[in-house]
């Protein structure tokens, strides 16, 4: 991709960040690009939506998936005005986005930053663990069977 | 929390997983609990919603935030039928959920699993990096100023 295109896509992400600023939201913007064309634009809306899931990247990935009518954003890239947080990086990875480009790093809140609370995560081996396992096994068995037919 | 309550909350998460199963979605369910009461329930809807953001945990956190009318899910716990993926773990952490309990581990797709594609992540130092930095600085300056007044 030419440096002119890079500049163009970051410019578009900055326009989104500007929209967030005007709405009194932390000014972060993102665009998703496929075949050198912008297919989705979004900006941070965490205050308006009232939760941390409304990061610019998450909203942008959601829009791109809707636009392409697929869960898999193959051959797509995302341009962000700030380094993504851990949630957004993982969301991009799950969505099969090829690469993430950002304008400025975020040592604390970036994907490998130290801002993340060490959340208590515990496996509870109960009788219902077996029930959960069986439900998943049955589901994938059914899927495989359907594929074979 | 008593083991009876644990069982009850996991049972409710399993009911959600069962709903996903019936909808032909990977059967995973979650509930968010505050003060020993379930405040939100959700199940995986990635097929229906057409993107990877519709994991049970994400939908459940969203519902809980709406219910409590706050971004911060303090004193809340989440009960899931399967170990959360990296995105969901980070989302729970961002939302300040106290702890995550799950019924069965997921070595590959769990938060520290090896399923995550090594996504290409690159900082682009361009002229617009300064613009992005300034926008953020102005925003937080404005916020601090508003607080002082």
mmCIF file of C-alpha atoms in Angstrom:
data_model
loop_
_atom_site.group_PDB
_atom_site.id
_atom_site.type_symbol
_atom_site.label_atom_id
_atom_site.label_comp_id
_atom_site.label_asym_id
_atom_site.label_seq_id
_atom_site.Cartn_x
_atom_site.Cartn_y
_atom_site.Cartn_z
ATOM 1 C CA UNK A 1 0.000 0.000 0.000
ATOM 2 C CA UNK A 2 1.361 3.419 -0.939
ATOM 3 C CA UNK A 3 2.167 5.970 1.730
ATOM 4 C CA UNK A 4 -0.431 8.241 0.131
ATOM 5 C CA UNK A 5 -3.110 5.664 0.853
ATOM 6 C CA UNK A 6 -1.901 5.232 4.430
ATOM 7 C CA UNK A 7 -2.229 8.957 4.943
ATOM 8 C CA UNK A 8 -5.687 8.976 3.395
ATOM 9 C CA UNK A 9 -6.970 6.195 5.652
ATOM 10 C CA UNK A 10 -5.521 7.746 8.791
ATOM 11 C CA UNK A 11 -7.048 11.054 7.759
ATOM 12 C CA UNK A 12 -10.448 9.366 7.585
ATOM 13 C CA UNK A 13 -9.869 7.787 11.021
ATOM 14 C CA UNK A 14 -8.998 11.245 12.367
ATOM 15 C CA UNK A 15 -12.227 12.670 10.962
ATOM 16 C CA UNK A 16 -14.021 10.008 13.016
ATOM 17 C CA UNK A 17 -11.983 10.896 16.111
ATOM 18 C CA UNK A 18 -13.046 14.513 15.569
ATOM 19 C CA UNK A 19 -16.697 13.471 15.562
ATOM 20 C CA UNK A 20 -16.169 11.715 18.924
ATOM 21 C CA UNK A 21 -14.514 14.879 20.290
ATOM 22 C CA UNK A 22 -17.551 16.948 19.357
ATOM 23 C CA UNK A 23 -19.801 14.474 21.168
ATOM 24 C CA UNK A 24 -17.693 14.711 24.323
ATOM 25 C CA UNK A 25 -16.385 11.190 23.849
ATOM 26 C CA UNK A 26 -12.707 10.250 24.126
ATOM 27 C CA UNK A 27 -11.580 11.145 20.569
ATOM 28 C CA UNK A 28 -10.621 7.870 18.914
ATOM 29 C CA UNK A 29 -11.580 6.900 15.381
ATOM 30 C CA UNK A 30 -11.153 3.881 13.119
ATOM 31 C CA UNK A 31 -11.726 2.771 9.546
ATOM 32 C CA UNK A 32 -11.694 -0.714 8.044
ATOM 33 C CA UNK A 33 -10.164 -0.994 4.587
ATOM 34 C CA UNK A 34 -10.523 -3.731 1.963
ATOM 35 C CA UNK A 35 -8.949 -3.670 -1.492
ATOM 36 C CA UNK A 36 -7.672 -0.175 -0.777
ATOM 37 C CA UNK A 37 -11.205 1.116 -0.139
ATOM 38 C CA UNK A 38 -12.791 2.200 3.138
ATOM 39 C CA UNK A 39 -15.695 -0.128 3.893
ATOM 40 C CA UNK A 40 -16.532 1.039 7.444
ATOM 41 C CA UNK A 41 -15.948 4.074 9.665
ATOM 42 C CA UNK A 42 -16.659 4.526 13.369
ATOM 43 C CA UNK A 43 -15.741 6.510 16.437
ATOM 44 C CA UNK A 44 -15.715 5.874 20.141
ATOM 45 C CA UNK A 45 -19.177 6.023 21.737
ATOM 46 C CA UNK A 46 -18.572 4.579 25.190
ATOM 47 C CA UNK A 47 -20.298 7.445 27.001
ATOM 48 C CA UNK A 48 -23.368 7.452 24.789
ATOM 49 C CA UNK A 49 -23.742 3.671 24.727
ATOM 50 C CA UNK A 50 -22.908 3.445 28.414
ATOM 51 C CA UNK A 51 -20.425 0.596 28.202
ATOM 52 C CA UNK A 52 -16.850 -0.197 27.309
ATOM 53 C CA UNK A 53 -17.812 -2.281 24.313
ATOM 54 C CA UNK A 54 -18.497 0.789 22.189
ATOM 55 C CA UNK A 55 -14.845 1.394 21.352
ATOM 56 C CA UNK A 56 -14.273 2.783 17.835
ATOM 57 C CA UNK A 57 -12.638 -0.468 16.683
ATOM 58 C CA UNK A 58 -15.461 -2.708 17.922
ATOM 59 C CA UNK A 59 -18.126 -0.552 16.260
ATOM 60 C CA UNK A 60 -16.073 -0.421 13.064
ATOM 61 C CA UNK A 61 -15.547 -4.211 12.943
ATOM 62 C CA UNK A 62 -19.275 -4.664 13.518
ATOM 63 C CA UNK A 63 -20.107 -2.323 10.627
ATOM 64 C CA UNK A 64 -17.577 -3.970 8.296
ATOM 65 C CA UNK A 65 -19.001 -7.431 9.044
ATOM 66 C CA UNK A 66 -22.497 -6.153 8.297
ATOM 67 C CA UNK A 67 -21.348 -4.555 5.074
ATOM 68 C CA UNK A 68 -19.511 -7.669 3.843
ATOM 69 C CA UNK A 69 -22.235 -9.966 5.201
ATOM 70 C CA UNK A 70 -19.630 -12.258 6.727
ATOM 71 C CA UNK A 71 -18.049 -12.860 10.096
ATOM 72 C CA UNK A 72 -14.610 -13.173 8.526
ATOM 73 C CA UNK A 73 -12.956 -9.899 7.650
ATOM 74 C CA UNK A 74 -10.276 -11.525 5.517
ATOM 75 C CA UNK A 75 -8.037 -9.209 3.500
ATOM 76 C CA UNK A 76 -9.211 -6.321 5.661
ATOM 77 C CA UNK A 77 -7.027 -3.906 7.583
ATOM 78 C CA UNK A 78 -7.963 -1.499 10.336
ATOM 79 C CA UNK A 79 -6.560 2.012 10.752
ATOM 80 C CA UNK A 80 -6.913 3.517 14.223
ATOM 81 C CA UNK A 81 -5.905 6.867 15.673
ATOM 82 C CA UNK A 82 -4.616 5.185 18.868
ATOM 83 C CA UNK A 83 -3.124 1.796 19.729
ATOM 84 C CA UNK A 84 -5.994 -0.638 20.414
ATOM 85 C CA UNK A 85 -6.772 -1.988 23.853
ATOM 86 C CA UNK A 86 -6.525 -5.702 24.572
ATOM 87 C CA UNK A 87 -10.225 -6.314 23.892
ATOM 88 C CA UNK A 88 -10.094 -4.595 20.498
ATOM 89 C CA UNK A 89 -6.901 -6.340 19.453
ATOM 90 C CA UNK A 90 -8.443 -9.725 20.299
ATOM 91 C CA UNK A 91 -11.675 -8.759 18.494
ATOM 92 C CA UNK A 92 -9.678 -7.893 15.358
ATOM 93 C CA UNK A 93 -7.835 -11.189 15.606
ATOM 94 C CA UNK A 94 -11.075 -13.181 16.070
ATOM 95 C CA UNK A 95 -12.533 -11.394 13.040
ATOM 96 C CA UNK A 96 -9.485 -12.433 10.962
ATOM 97 C CA UNK A 97 -8.468 -8.847 10.217
ATOM 98 C CA UNK A 98 -5.075 -8.975 8.503
ATOM 99 C CA UNK A 99 -3.378 -6.064 10.185
ATOM 100 C CA UNK A 100 -3.820 -3.194 12.595
ATOM 101 C CA UNK A 101 -2.215 0.182 11.921
ATOM 102 C CA UNK A 102 -2.284 2.952 14.487
ATOM 103 C CA UNK A 103 -1.045 6.501 14.738
ATOM 104 C CA UNK A 104 0.150 6.697 18.324
ATOM 105 C CA UNK A 105 1.086 4.091 20.880
ATOM 106 C CA UNK A 106 -0.580 3.694 24.262
ATOM 107 C CA UNK A 107 1.898 2.240 26.719
ATOM 108 C CA UNK A 108 -0.643 1.859 29.486
ATOM 109 C CA UNK A 109 -3.841 0.920 27.672
ATOM 110 C CA UNK A 110 -2.363 -0.771 24.607
ATOM 111 C CA UNK A 111 -2.947 -4.488 24.066
ATOM 112 C CA UNK A 112 0.073 -5.436 26.145
ATOM 113 C CA UNK A 113 -0.251 -2.501 28.534
ATOM 114 C CA UNK A 114 -0.337 -2.650 32.293
ATOM 115 C CA UNK A 115 -3.730 -1.027 32.744
ATOM 116 C CA UNK A 116 -5.600 -4.297 32.772
ATOM 117 C CA UNK A 117 -6.879 -5.287 36.115
ATOM 118 C CA UNK A 118 -5.775 -8.765 37.052
ATOM 119 C CA UNK A 119 -9.221 -10.264 36.903
ATOM 120 C CA UNK A 120 -9.932 -13.279 39.072
ATOM 121 C CA UNK A 121 -10.564 -16.151 36.664
ATOM 122 C CA UNK A 122 -11.534 -19.531 38.096
ATOM 123 C CA UNK A 123 -12.644 -22.866 36.737
ATOM 124 C CA UNK A 124 -15.369 -24.469 38.822
ATOM 125 C CA UNK A 125 -15.544 -28.199 38.398
ATOM 126 C CA UNK A 126 -19.136 -28.993 39.202
ATOM 127 C CA UNK A 127 -21.636 -31.549 38.042
ATOM 128 C CA UNK A 128 -22.845 -28.996 35.543
ATOM 129 C CA UNK A 129 -19.363 -28.908 33.949
ATOM 130 C CA UNK A 130 -20.265 -32.231 32.375
ATOM 131 C CA UNK A 131 -23.563 -30.827 31.167
ATOM 132 C CA UNK A 132 -21.786 -27.907 29.519
ATOM 133 C CA UNK A 133 -19.246 -30.224 27.884
ATOM 134 C CA UNK A 134 -21.988 -32.502 26.579
ATOM 135 C CA UNK A 135 -23.937 -29.615 25.100
ATOM 136 C CA UNK A 136 -20.859 -28.475 23.158
ATOM 137 C CA UNK A 137 -20.001 -32.003 22.038
ATOM 138 C CA UNK A 138 -23.550 -32.614 20.854
ATOM 139 C CA UNK A 139 -23.495 -29.352 18.937
ATOM 140 C CA UNK A 140 -20.285 -30.115 17.063
ATOM 141 C CA UNK A 141 -21.366 -33.701 16.464
ATOM 142 C CA UNK A 142 -24.575 -32.412 14.882
ATOM 143 C CA UNK A 143 -22.596 -29.918 12.785
ATOM 144 C CA UNK A 144 -20.208 -32.590 11.528
ATOM 145 C CA UNK A 145 -23.074 -34.923 10.748
ATOM 146 C CA UNK A 146 -24.843 -32.191 8.798
ATOM 147 C CA UNK A 147 -21.662 -31.564 6.809
ATOM 148 C CA UNK A 148 -21.237 -35.235 5.899
ATOM 149 C CA UNK A 149 -24.738 -35.597 4.502
ATOM 150 C CA UNK B 1 -20.854 -17.202 48.100
ATOM 151 C CA UNK B 2 -22.332 -20.587 49.006
ATOM 152 C CA UNK B 3 -21.844 -23.564 46.714
ATOM 153 C CA UNK B 4 -25.613 -23.711 46.327
ATOM 154 C CA UNK B 5 -25.560 -20.231 44.804
ATOM 155 C CA UNK B 6 -22.672 -21.173 42.492
ATOM 156 C CA UNK B 7 -24.707 -24.105 41.257
ATOM 157 C CA UNK B 8 -27.763 -21.947 40.747
ATOM 158 C CA UNK B 9 -25.895 -19.349 38.676
ATOM 159 C CA UNK B 10 -24.181 -21.950 36.528
ATOM 160 C CA UNK B 11 -27.541 -23.633 36.025
ATOM 161 C CA UNK B 12 -28.917 -20.336 34.710
ATOM 162 C CA UNK B 13 -25.891 -19.962 32.400
ATOM 163 C CA UNK B 14 -26.539 -23.492 31.130
ATOM 164 C CA UNK B 15 -30.159 -22.632 30.382
ATOM 165 C CA UNK B 16 -28.789 -19.807 28.206
ATOM 166 C CA UNK B 17 -26.365 -22.202 26.505
ATOM 167 C CA UNK B 18 -29.313 -24.480 25.783
ATOM 168 C CA UNK B 19 -31.119 -21.601 24.074
ATOM 169 C CA UNK B 20 -28.070 -21.051 21.834
ATOM 170 C CA UNK B 21 -28.038 -24.774 21.004
ATOM 171 C CA UNK B 22 -31.650 -24.633 19.862
ATOM 172 C CA UNK B 23 -30.815 -21.676 17.605
ATOM 173 C CA UNK B 24 -27.944 -23.583 16.010
ATOM 174 C CA UNK B 25 -25.393 -21.350 17.708
ATOM 175 C CA UNK B 26 -22.324 -22.675 19.530
ATOM 176 C CA UNK B 27 -23.923 -23.401 22.934
ATOM 177 C CA UNK B 28 -22.359 -20.979 25.380
ATOM 178 C CA UNK B 29 -24.261 -19.052 28.022
ATOM 179 C CA UNK B 30 -23.487 -16.429 30.652
ATOM 180 C CA UNK B 31 -25.088 -14.607 33.558
ATOM 181 C CA UNK B 32 -23.916 -11.515 35.431
ATOM 182 C CA UNK B 33 -24.558 -11.533 39.171
ATOM 183 C CA UNK B 34 -24.621 -8.672 41.655
ATOM 184 C CA UNK B 35 -25.414 -8.984 45.354
ATOM 185 C CA UNK B 36 -26.134 -12.673 44.819
ATOM 186 C CA UNK B 37 -28.840 -11.874 42.243
ATOM 187 C CA UNK B 38 -28.770 -12.431 38.478
ATOM 188 C CA UNK B 39 -28.993 -9.060 36.740
ATOM 189 C CA UNK B 40 -28.351 -10.152 33.127
ATOM 190 C CA UNK B 41 -28.513 -13.327 31.046
ATOM 191 C CA UNK B 42 -27.311 -13.950 27.502
ATOM 192 C CA UNK B 43 -26.224 -16.620 25.062
ATOM 193 C CA UNK B 44 -23.931 -16.744 22.076
ATOM 194 C CA UNK B 45 -25.456 -15.235 18.914
ATOM 195 C CA UNK B 46 -22.455 -14.994 16.579
ATOM 196 C CA UNK B 47 -24.248 -16.686 13.677
ATOM 197 C CA UNK B 48 -27.389 -14.600 13.940
ATOM 198 C CA UNK B 49 -25.549 -11.318 14.439
ATOM 199 C CA UNK B 50 -22.965 -12.245 11.821
ATOM 200 C CA UNK B 51 -19.895 -11.263 13.797
ATOM 201 C CA UNK B 52 -17.592 -12.434 16.544
ATOM 202 C CA UNK B 53 -18.616 -9.688 18.901
ATOM 203 C CA UNK B 54 -21.863 -11.410 19.783
ATOM 204 C CA UNK B 55 -20.263 -13.783 22.282
ATOM 205 C CA UNK B 56 -22.467 -14.613 25.280
ATOM 206 C CA UNK B 57 -20.188 -12.693 27.651
ATOM 207 C CA UNK B 58 -20.155 -9.509 25.548
ATOM 208 C CA UNK B 59 -23.945 -9.496 25.196
ATOM 209 C CA UNK B 60 -24.330 -10.188 28.912
ATOM 210 C CA UNK B 61 -21.954 -7.382 29.939
ATOM 211 C CA UNK B 62 -23.853 -5.034 27.620
ATOM 212 C CA UNK B 63 -27.176 -5.996 29.189
ATOM 213 C CA UNK B 64 -25.811 -5.651 32.730
ATOM 214 C CA UNK B 65 -24.437 -2.167 31.965
ATOM 215 C CA UNK B 66 -27.816 -1.145 30.568
ATOM 216 C CA UNK B 67 -29.621 -2.529 33.591
ATOM 217 C CA UNK B 68 -27.338 -0.800 36.108
ATOM 218 C CA UNK B 69 -27.138 2.349 33.967
ATOM 219 C CA UNK B 70 -23.373 2.504 34.427
ATOM 220 C CA UNK B 71 -20.261 1.497 32.521
ATOM 221 C CA UNK B 72 -18.670 0.150 35.686
ATOM 222 C CA UNK B 73 -19.850 -3.277 36.708
ATOM 223 C CA UNK B 74 -18.304 -3.066 40.159
ATOM 224 C CA UNK B 75 -19.178 -5.844 42.601
ATOM 225 C CA UNK B 76 -20.429 -7.916 39.690
ATOM 226 C CA UNK B 77 -19.334 -11.432 38.795
ATOM 227 C CA UNK B 78 -19.870 -13.343 35.582
ATOM 228 C CA UNK B 79 -20.674 -17.050 35.349
ATOM 229 C CA UNK B 80 -19.947 -18.689 31.994
ATOM 230 C CA UNK B 81 -20.389 -22.225 30.729
ATOM 231 C CA UNK B 82 -16.960 -22.128 29.008
ATOM 232 C CA UNK B 83 -13.661 -20.330 29.647
ATOM 233 C CA UNK B 84 -13.828 -16.878 28.008
ATOM 234 C CA UNK B 85 -11.808 -15.947 24.941
ATOM 235 C CA UNK B 86 -9.220 -13.188 25.119
ATOM 236 C CA UNK B 87 -11.639 -10.515 23.883
ATOM 237 C CA UNK B 88 -14.270 -11.392 26.493
ATOM 238 C CA UNK B 89 -11.761 -11.574 29.322
ATOM 239 C CA UNK B 90 -10.462 -8.102 28.408
ATOM 240 C CA UNK B 91 -14.038 -6.794 28.074
ATOM 241 C CA UNK B 92 -14.834 -8.062 31.585
ATOM 242 C CA UNK B 93 -11.668 -6.450 32.897
ATOM 243 C CA UNK B 94 -12.453 -3.107 31.186
ATOM 244 C CA UNK B 95 -15.951 -3.227 32.664
ATOM 245 C CA UNK B 96 -14.453 -3.730 36.155
ATOM 246 C CA UNK B 97 -16.184 -7.058 36.693
ATOM 247 C CA UNK B 98 -14.783 -8.557 39.899
ATOM 248 C CA UNK B 99 -14.411 -12.154 38.872
ATOM 249 C CA UNK B 100 -15.051 -14.655 36.133
ATOM 250 C CA UNK B 101 -16.221 -18.172 36.931
ATOM 251 C CA UNK B 102 -16.477 -20.842 34.258
ATOM 252 C CA UNK B 103 -17.509 -24.458 34.101
ATOM 253 C CA UNK B 104 -14.986 -25.895 31.669
ATOM 254 C CA UNK B 105 -11.593 -24.749 30.445
ATOM 255 C CA UNK B 106 -10.735 -24.091 26.821
ATOM 256 C CA UNK B 107 -7.040 -24.728 26.288
ATOM 257 C CA UNK B 108 -7.055 -23.466 22.718
ATOM 258 C CA UNK B 109 -9.562 -20.606 22.759
ATOM 259 C CA UNK B 110 -9.242 -19.540 26.386
ATOM 260 C CA UNK B 111 -7.829 -16.102 27.165
ATOM 261 C CA UNK B 112 -4.263 -17.404 27.190
ATOM 262 C CA UNK B 113 -4.869 -20.004 24.501
ATOM 263 C CA UNK B 114 -2.903 -20.511 21.314
ATOM 264 C CA UNK B 115 -5.781 -20.009 18.903
ATOM 265 C CA UNK B 116 -5.125 -16.308 18.498
ATOM 266 C CA UNK B 117 -3.711 -15.377 15.176
ATOM 267 C CA UNK B 118 -0.578 -13.321 15.558
ATOM 268 C CA UNK B 119 -2.046 -10.142 14.184
ATOM 269 C CA UNK B 120 0.269 -7.667 12.524
ATOM 270 C CA UNK B 121 0.211 -4.552 14.702
ATOM 271 C CA UNK B 122 2.181 -1.524 13.610
ATOM 272 C CA UNK B 123 2.617 2.035 14.750
ATOM 273 C CA UNK B 124 2.798 4.502 11.864
ATOM 274 C CA UNK B 125 4.555 7.681 12.796
ATOM 275 C CA UNK B 126 3.061 10.187 10.393
ATOM 276 C CA UNK B 127 2.254 13.854 10.529
ATOM 277 C CA UNK B 128 -1.256 12.871 11.533
ATOM 278 C CA UNK B 129 0.138 11.159 14.652
ATOM 279 C CA UNK B 130 0.587 14.633 16.090
ATOM 280 C CA UNK B 131 -2.966 15.532 15.143
ATOM 281 C CA UNK B 132 -4.287 12.454 16.947
ATOM 282 C CA UNK B 133 -2.183 13.220 20.028
ATOM 283 C CA UNK B 134 -3.365 16.822 20.104
ATOM 284 C CA UNK B 135 -7.011 15.813 19.826
ATOM 285 C CA UNK B 136 -6.634 13.519 22.848
ATOM 286 C CA UNK B 137 -4.698 16.107 24.845
ATOM 287 C CA UNK B 138 -7.302 18.785 24.109
ATOM 288 C CA UNK B 139 -10.039 16.433 25.158
ATOM 289 C CA UNK B 140 -8.507 15.591 28.524
ATOM 290 C CA UNK B 141 -7.523 19.227 29.098
ATOM 291 C CA UNK B 142 -11.162 20.201 28.527
ATOM 292 C CA UNK B 143 -12.335 17.441 30.886
ATOM 293 C CA UNK B 144 -9.937 18.484 33.632
ATOM 294 C CA UNK B 145 -10.924 22.111 33.182
ATOM 295 C CA UNK B 146 -14.616 21.209 33.425
ATOM 296 C CA UNK B 147 -13.931 19.286 36.661
ATOM 297 C CA UNK B 148 -12.112 22.204 38.251
ATOM 298 C CA UNK B 149 -14.916 24.650 37.613
#
